[in-house]
Coordinates of C-alpha atoms and ligand atoms in Angstrom, one line a residue:
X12 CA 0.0 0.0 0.0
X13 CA 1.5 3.2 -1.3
X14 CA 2.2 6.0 1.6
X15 CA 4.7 8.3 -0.4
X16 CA 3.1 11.4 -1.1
X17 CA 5.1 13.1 -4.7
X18 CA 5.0 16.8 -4.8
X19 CA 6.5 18.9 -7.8
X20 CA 7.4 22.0 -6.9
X21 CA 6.5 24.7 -9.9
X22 CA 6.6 28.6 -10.9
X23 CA 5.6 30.6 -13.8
X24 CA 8.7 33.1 -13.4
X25 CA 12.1 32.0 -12.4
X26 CA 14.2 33.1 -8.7
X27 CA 11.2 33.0 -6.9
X28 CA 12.0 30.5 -4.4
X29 CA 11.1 27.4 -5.3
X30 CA 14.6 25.6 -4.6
X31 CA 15.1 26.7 -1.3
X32 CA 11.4 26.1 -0.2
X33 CA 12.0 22.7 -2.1
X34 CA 15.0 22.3 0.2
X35 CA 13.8 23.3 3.6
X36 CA 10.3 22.0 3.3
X37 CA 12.2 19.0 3.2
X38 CA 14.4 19.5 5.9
X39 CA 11.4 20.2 8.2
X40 CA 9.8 17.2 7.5
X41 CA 13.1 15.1 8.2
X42 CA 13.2 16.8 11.7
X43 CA 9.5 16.1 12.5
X44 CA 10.8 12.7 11.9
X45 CA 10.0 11.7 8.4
X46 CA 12.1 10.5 5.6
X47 CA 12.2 13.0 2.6
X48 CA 13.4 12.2 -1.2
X49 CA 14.9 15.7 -2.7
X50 CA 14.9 15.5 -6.8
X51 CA 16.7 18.2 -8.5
X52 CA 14.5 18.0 -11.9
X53 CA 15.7 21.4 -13.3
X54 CA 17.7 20.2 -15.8
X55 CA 18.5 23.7 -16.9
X56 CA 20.0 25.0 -13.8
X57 CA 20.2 22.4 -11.4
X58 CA 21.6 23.9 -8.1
X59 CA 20.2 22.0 -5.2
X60 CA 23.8 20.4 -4.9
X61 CA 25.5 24.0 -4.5
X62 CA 22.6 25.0 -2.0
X63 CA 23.7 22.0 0.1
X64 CA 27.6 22.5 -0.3
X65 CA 28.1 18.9 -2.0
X66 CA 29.7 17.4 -4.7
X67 CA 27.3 14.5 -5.7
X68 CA 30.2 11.9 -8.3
X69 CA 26.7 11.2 -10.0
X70 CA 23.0 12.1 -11.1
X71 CA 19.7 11.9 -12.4
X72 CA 21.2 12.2 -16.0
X73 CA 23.6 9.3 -15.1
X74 CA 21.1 6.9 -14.2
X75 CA 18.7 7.9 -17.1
X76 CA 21.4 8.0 -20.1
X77 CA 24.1 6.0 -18.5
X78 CA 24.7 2.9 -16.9
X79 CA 24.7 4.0 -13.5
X80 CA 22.0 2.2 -11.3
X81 CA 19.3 4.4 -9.6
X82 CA 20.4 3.5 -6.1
X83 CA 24.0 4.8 -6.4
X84 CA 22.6 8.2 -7.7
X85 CA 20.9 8.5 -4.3
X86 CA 23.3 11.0 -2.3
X87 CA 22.8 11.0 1.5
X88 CA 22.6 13.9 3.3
X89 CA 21.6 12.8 6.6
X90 CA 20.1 9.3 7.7
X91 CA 16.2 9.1 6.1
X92 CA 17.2 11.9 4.2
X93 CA 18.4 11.3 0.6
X94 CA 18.9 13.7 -2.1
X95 CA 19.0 12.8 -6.2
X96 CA 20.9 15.6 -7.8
X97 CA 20.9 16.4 -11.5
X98 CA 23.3 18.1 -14.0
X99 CA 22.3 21.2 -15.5
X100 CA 22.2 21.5 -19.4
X101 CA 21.4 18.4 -20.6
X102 CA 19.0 19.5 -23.5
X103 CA 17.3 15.7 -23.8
X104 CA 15.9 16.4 -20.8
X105 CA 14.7 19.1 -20.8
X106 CA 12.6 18.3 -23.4
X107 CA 11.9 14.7 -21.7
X108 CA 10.6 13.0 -24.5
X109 CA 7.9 10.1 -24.4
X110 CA 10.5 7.2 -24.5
X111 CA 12.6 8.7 -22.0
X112 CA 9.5 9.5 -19.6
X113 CA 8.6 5.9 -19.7
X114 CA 12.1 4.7 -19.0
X115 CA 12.4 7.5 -15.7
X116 CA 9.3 5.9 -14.0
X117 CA 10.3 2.3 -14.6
X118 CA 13.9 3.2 -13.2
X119 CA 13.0 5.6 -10.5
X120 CA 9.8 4.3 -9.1
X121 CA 11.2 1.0 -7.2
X122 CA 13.5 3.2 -5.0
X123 CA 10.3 5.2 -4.0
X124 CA 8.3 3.5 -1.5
X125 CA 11.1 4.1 1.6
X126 CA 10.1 7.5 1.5
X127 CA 7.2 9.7 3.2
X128 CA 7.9 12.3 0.6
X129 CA 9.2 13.0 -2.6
X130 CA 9.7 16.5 -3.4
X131 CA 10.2 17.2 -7.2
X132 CA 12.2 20.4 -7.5
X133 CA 11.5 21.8 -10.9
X134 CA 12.8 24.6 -13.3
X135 CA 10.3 27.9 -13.7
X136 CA 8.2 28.0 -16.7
X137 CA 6.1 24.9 -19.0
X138 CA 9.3 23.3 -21.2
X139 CA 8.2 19.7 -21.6
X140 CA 10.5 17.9 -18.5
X141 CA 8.4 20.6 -16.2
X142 CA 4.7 19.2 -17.6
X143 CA 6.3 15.9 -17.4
X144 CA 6.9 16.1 -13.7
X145 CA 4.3 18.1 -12.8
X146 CA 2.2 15.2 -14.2
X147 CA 3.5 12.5 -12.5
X148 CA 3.2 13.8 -9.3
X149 CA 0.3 13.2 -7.1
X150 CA 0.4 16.9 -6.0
X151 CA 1.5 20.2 -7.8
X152 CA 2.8 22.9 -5.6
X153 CA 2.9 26.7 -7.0
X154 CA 5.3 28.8 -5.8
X155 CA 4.1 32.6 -6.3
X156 CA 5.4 35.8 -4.9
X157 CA 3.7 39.1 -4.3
X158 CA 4.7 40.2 -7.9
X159 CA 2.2 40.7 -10.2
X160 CA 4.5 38.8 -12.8
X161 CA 4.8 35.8 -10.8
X162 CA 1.2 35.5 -10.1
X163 CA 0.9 36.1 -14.5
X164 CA 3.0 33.7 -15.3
X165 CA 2.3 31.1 -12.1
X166 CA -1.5 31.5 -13.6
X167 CA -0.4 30.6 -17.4
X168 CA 1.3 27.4 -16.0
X169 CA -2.4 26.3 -14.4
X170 CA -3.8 27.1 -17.2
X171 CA -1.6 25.0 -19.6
X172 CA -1.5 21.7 -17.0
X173 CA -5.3 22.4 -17.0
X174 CA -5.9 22.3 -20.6
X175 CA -3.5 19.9 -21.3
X176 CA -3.9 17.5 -18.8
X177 CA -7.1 18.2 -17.3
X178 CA -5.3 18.7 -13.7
X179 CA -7.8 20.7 -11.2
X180 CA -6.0 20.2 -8.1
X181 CA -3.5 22.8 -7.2
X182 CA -1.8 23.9 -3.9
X183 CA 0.0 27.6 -3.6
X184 CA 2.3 28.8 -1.6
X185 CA 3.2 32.6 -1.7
X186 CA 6.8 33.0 -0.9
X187 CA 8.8 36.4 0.0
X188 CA 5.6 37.9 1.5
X189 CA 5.8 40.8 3.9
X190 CA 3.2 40.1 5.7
X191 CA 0.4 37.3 5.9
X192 CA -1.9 39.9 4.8
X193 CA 0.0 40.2 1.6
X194 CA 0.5 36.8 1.4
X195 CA -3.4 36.3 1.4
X196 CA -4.3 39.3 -1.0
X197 CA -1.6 37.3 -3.1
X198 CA -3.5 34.3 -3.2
X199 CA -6.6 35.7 -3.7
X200 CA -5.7 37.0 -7.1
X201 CA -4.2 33.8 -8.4
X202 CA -7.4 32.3 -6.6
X203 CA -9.9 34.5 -8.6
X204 CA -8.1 34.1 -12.1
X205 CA -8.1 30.4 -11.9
X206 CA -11.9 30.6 -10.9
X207 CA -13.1 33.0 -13.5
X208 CA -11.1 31.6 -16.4
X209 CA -10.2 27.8 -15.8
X210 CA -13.1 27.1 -13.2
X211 CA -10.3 25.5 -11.1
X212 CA -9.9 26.1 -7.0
X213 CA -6.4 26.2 -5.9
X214 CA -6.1 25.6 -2.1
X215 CA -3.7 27.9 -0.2
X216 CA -0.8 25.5 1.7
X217 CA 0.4 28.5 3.3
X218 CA 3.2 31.4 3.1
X219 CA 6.9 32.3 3.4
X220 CA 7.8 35.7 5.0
X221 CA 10.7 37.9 3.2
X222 CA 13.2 36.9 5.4
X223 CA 17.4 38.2 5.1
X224 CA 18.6 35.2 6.6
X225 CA 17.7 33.3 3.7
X226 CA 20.4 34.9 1.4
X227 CA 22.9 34.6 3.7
X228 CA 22.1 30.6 4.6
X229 CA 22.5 30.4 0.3
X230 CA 25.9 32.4 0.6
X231 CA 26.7 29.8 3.5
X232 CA 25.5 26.7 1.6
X233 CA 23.5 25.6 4.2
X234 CA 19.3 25.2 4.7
X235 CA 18.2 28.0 6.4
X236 CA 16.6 25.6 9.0
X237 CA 19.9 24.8 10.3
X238 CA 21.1 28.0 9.7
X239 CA 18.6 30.2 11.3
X240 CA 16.3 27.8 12.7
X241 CA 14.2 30.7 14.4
X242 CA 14.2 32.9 11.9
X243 CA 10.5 33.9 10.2
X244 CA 11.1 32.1 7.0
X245 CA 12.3 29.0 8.8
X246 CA 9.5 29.0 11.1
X247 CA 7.2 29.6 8.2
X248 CA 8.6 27.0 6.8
X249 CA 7.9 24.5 9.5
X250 CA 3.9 25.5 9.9
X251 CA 4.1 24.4 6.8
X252 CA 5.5 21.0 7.1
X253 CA 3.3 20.7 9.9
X254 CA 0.3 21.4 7.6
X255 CA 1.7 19.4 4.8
X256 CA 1.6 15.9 7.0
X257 CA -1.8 16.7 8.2
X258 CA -2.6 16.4 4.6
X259 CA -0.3 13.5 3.8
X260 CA -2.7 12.0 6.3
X261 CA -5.9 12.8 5.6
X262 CA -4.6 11.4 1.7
X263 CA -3.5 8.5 3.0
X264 CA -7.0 6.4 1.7
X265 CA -6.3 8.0 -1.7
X266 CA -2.7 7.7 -1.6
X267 CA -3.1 3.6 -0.8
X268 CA -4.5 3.3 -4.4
X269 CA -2.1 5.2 -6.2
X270 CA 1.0 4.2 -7.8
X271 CA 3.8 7.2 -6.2
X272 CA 4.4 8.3 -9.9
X273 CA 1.3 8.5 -12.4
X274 CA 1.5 7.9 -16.2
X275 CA 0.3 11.1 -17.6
X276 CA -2.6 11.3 -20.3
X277 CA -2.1 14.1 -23.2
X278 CA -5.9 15.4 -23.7
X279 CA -4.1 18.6 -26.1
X280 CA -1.0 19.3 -27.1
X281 CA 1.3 22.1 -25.6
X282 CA 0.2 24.5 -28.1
X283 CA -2.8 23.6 -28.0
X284 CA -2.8 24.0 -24.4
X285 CA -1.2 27.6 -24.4
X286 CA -4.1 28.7 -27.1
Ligands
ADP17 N1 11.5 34.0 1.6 C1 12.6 34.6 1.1 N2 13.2 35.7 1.7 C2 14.2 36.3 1.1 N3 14.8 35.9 0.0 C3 14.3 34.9 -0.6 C4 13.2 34.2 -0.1 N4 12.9 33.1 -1.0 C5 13.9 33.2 -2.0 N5 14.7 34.3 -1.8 C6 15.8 34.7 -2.6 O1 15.6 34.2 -4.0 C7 16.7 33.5 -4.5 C8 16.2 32.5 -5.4 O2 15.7 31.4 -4.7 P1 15.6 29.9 -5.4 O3 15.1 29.0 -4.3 O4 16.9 29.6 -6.0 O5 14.5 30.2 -6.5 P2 14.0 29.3 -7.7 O6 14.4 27.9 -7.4 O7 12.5 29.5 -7.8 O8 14.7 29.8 -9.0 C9 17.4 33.0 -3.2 O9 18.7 32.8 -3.5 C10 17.1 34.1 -2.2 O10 18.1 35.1 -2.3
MG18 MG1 15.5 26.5 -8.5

């Protein structure tokens, strides 16, 4: 019975936090005592290994192209706590193409099931490898900002995974907010748009405060929740966690049906979808 809840983490517009919510989100969970998966999926400009100070000698690229087996791609950051770094430029995967797709799921899926989470951290914007993994996920995370291009461009990424793949289901989370008033104005924009134009509902998961200690933890190479553990962002960061196994829980019926990674179903193509 499947337990591992698959989250990709997504944005319209690039810098706007995804990474490092990716990264900590992760970390909470691993100190609330859960085991947490981190995939670097942005094959553009993977950086999660330079966010963690580490020098993975393999990655996702390896194991997809290569002969390396899955299991020595895994990098271990802590015990329960593995990470599967990528390498950035690799243009066949950034436009993950149907063959490759299918061999990812067969290769990646067994290693899956030891994990309570899998957090899929992608690059900004709708290239093929971001619908891909948006798709297979069981839940698609939006990462917005304040900025009334972020919220833009987050909107015309629902709307392509709506129209191309029928997904309703969509969880935000407004990053570099100043306050949880903004955060919620935020929302309700991106809320209203979806509404009036798509007829989809996504659900707030919560926000992350502007906070300067996260800079600095990215100069140090370290996750701000060990760097400033008490800082707002980090606490932010852990309500969130909090919230995000409540869910886990209260999916777990749905979950136990699922396989961790789905086989996505074109209904349109992308420009189709982007019309
Ligand atoms: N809550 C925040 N408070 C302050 N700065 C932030 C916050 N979130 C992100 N940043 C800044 O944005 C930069 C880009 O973040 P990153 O996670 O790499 O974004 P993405 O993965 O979406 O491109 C970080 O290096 C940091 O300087
Ligand atoms: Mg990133």
């Amino acid at each position: 019975m499947n337990s591992t809840l698959s989250l990709a983490i997504l944005s319209g517009k690039g810098g706007v936090g995804k990474t490092n919510i990716s990264l900590n989100l992760a970390c909470a969970l691993h100190q609330l005592g859960f085991k947490p998966l981190l995939m670097d999926c942005d094959m553009g400009l993977a950086n999660l290994d330079i966010l963690l100070g580490i020098t993975p000698t393999a990655n996702l690229q390896d194991a997809l192209m290569g002969q390396t087996p899955m299991k020595d791609v895994l990098f271990s950051i802590d015990k329960g706590f593995d990470v599967l770094p990528a390498a950035s430029g690799v243009p066949e995967l950034n436009e993950l193409k149907p063959e490759l797709r299918g061999i990812l799921i067969d290769r990646l899926e067994p290693h899956l099931s030891s994990y309570d989470y899998v957090f899929m951290d992608l690059g900004a914007g709708i290239s093929e490898n971001v619908q891909t993994f948006a798709a297979l996920a069981s839940v698609r995370l939006i990462v917005i900002t304040p900025e009334p291009t972020s919220l833009t461009d987050g909107y015309a990424l629902v709307k392509v995974l709506n129209n191309r793949f029928g997904m309703k289901d969509f969880m935000v989370l407004v990053n570099q907010a100043s306050s949880a008033k903004e955060a919620q104005v935020t929302f309700e924009r991106m809320h209203k748009a979806c509404l009036h134009f798509l007829h989809v509902e996504p659900v707030m998961l919560g926000h992350v405060r502007l906070d300067s200690k996260l800079p600095e933890a990215v100069c140090r190479q370290k996750p701000l929740l060990k760097y400033a553990p008490s800082s707002p962002a980090a606490r932010d960061i852990m309500a969130i966690a909090e919230k995000l196994q409540k869910i886990r829980l209260s999916m777990a019926d749905w979950l136990a049906d699922r396989s961790i990674l789905h086989r996505p179903t074109d209904t349109a193509s992308t420009e189709e979808a982007l019309a």
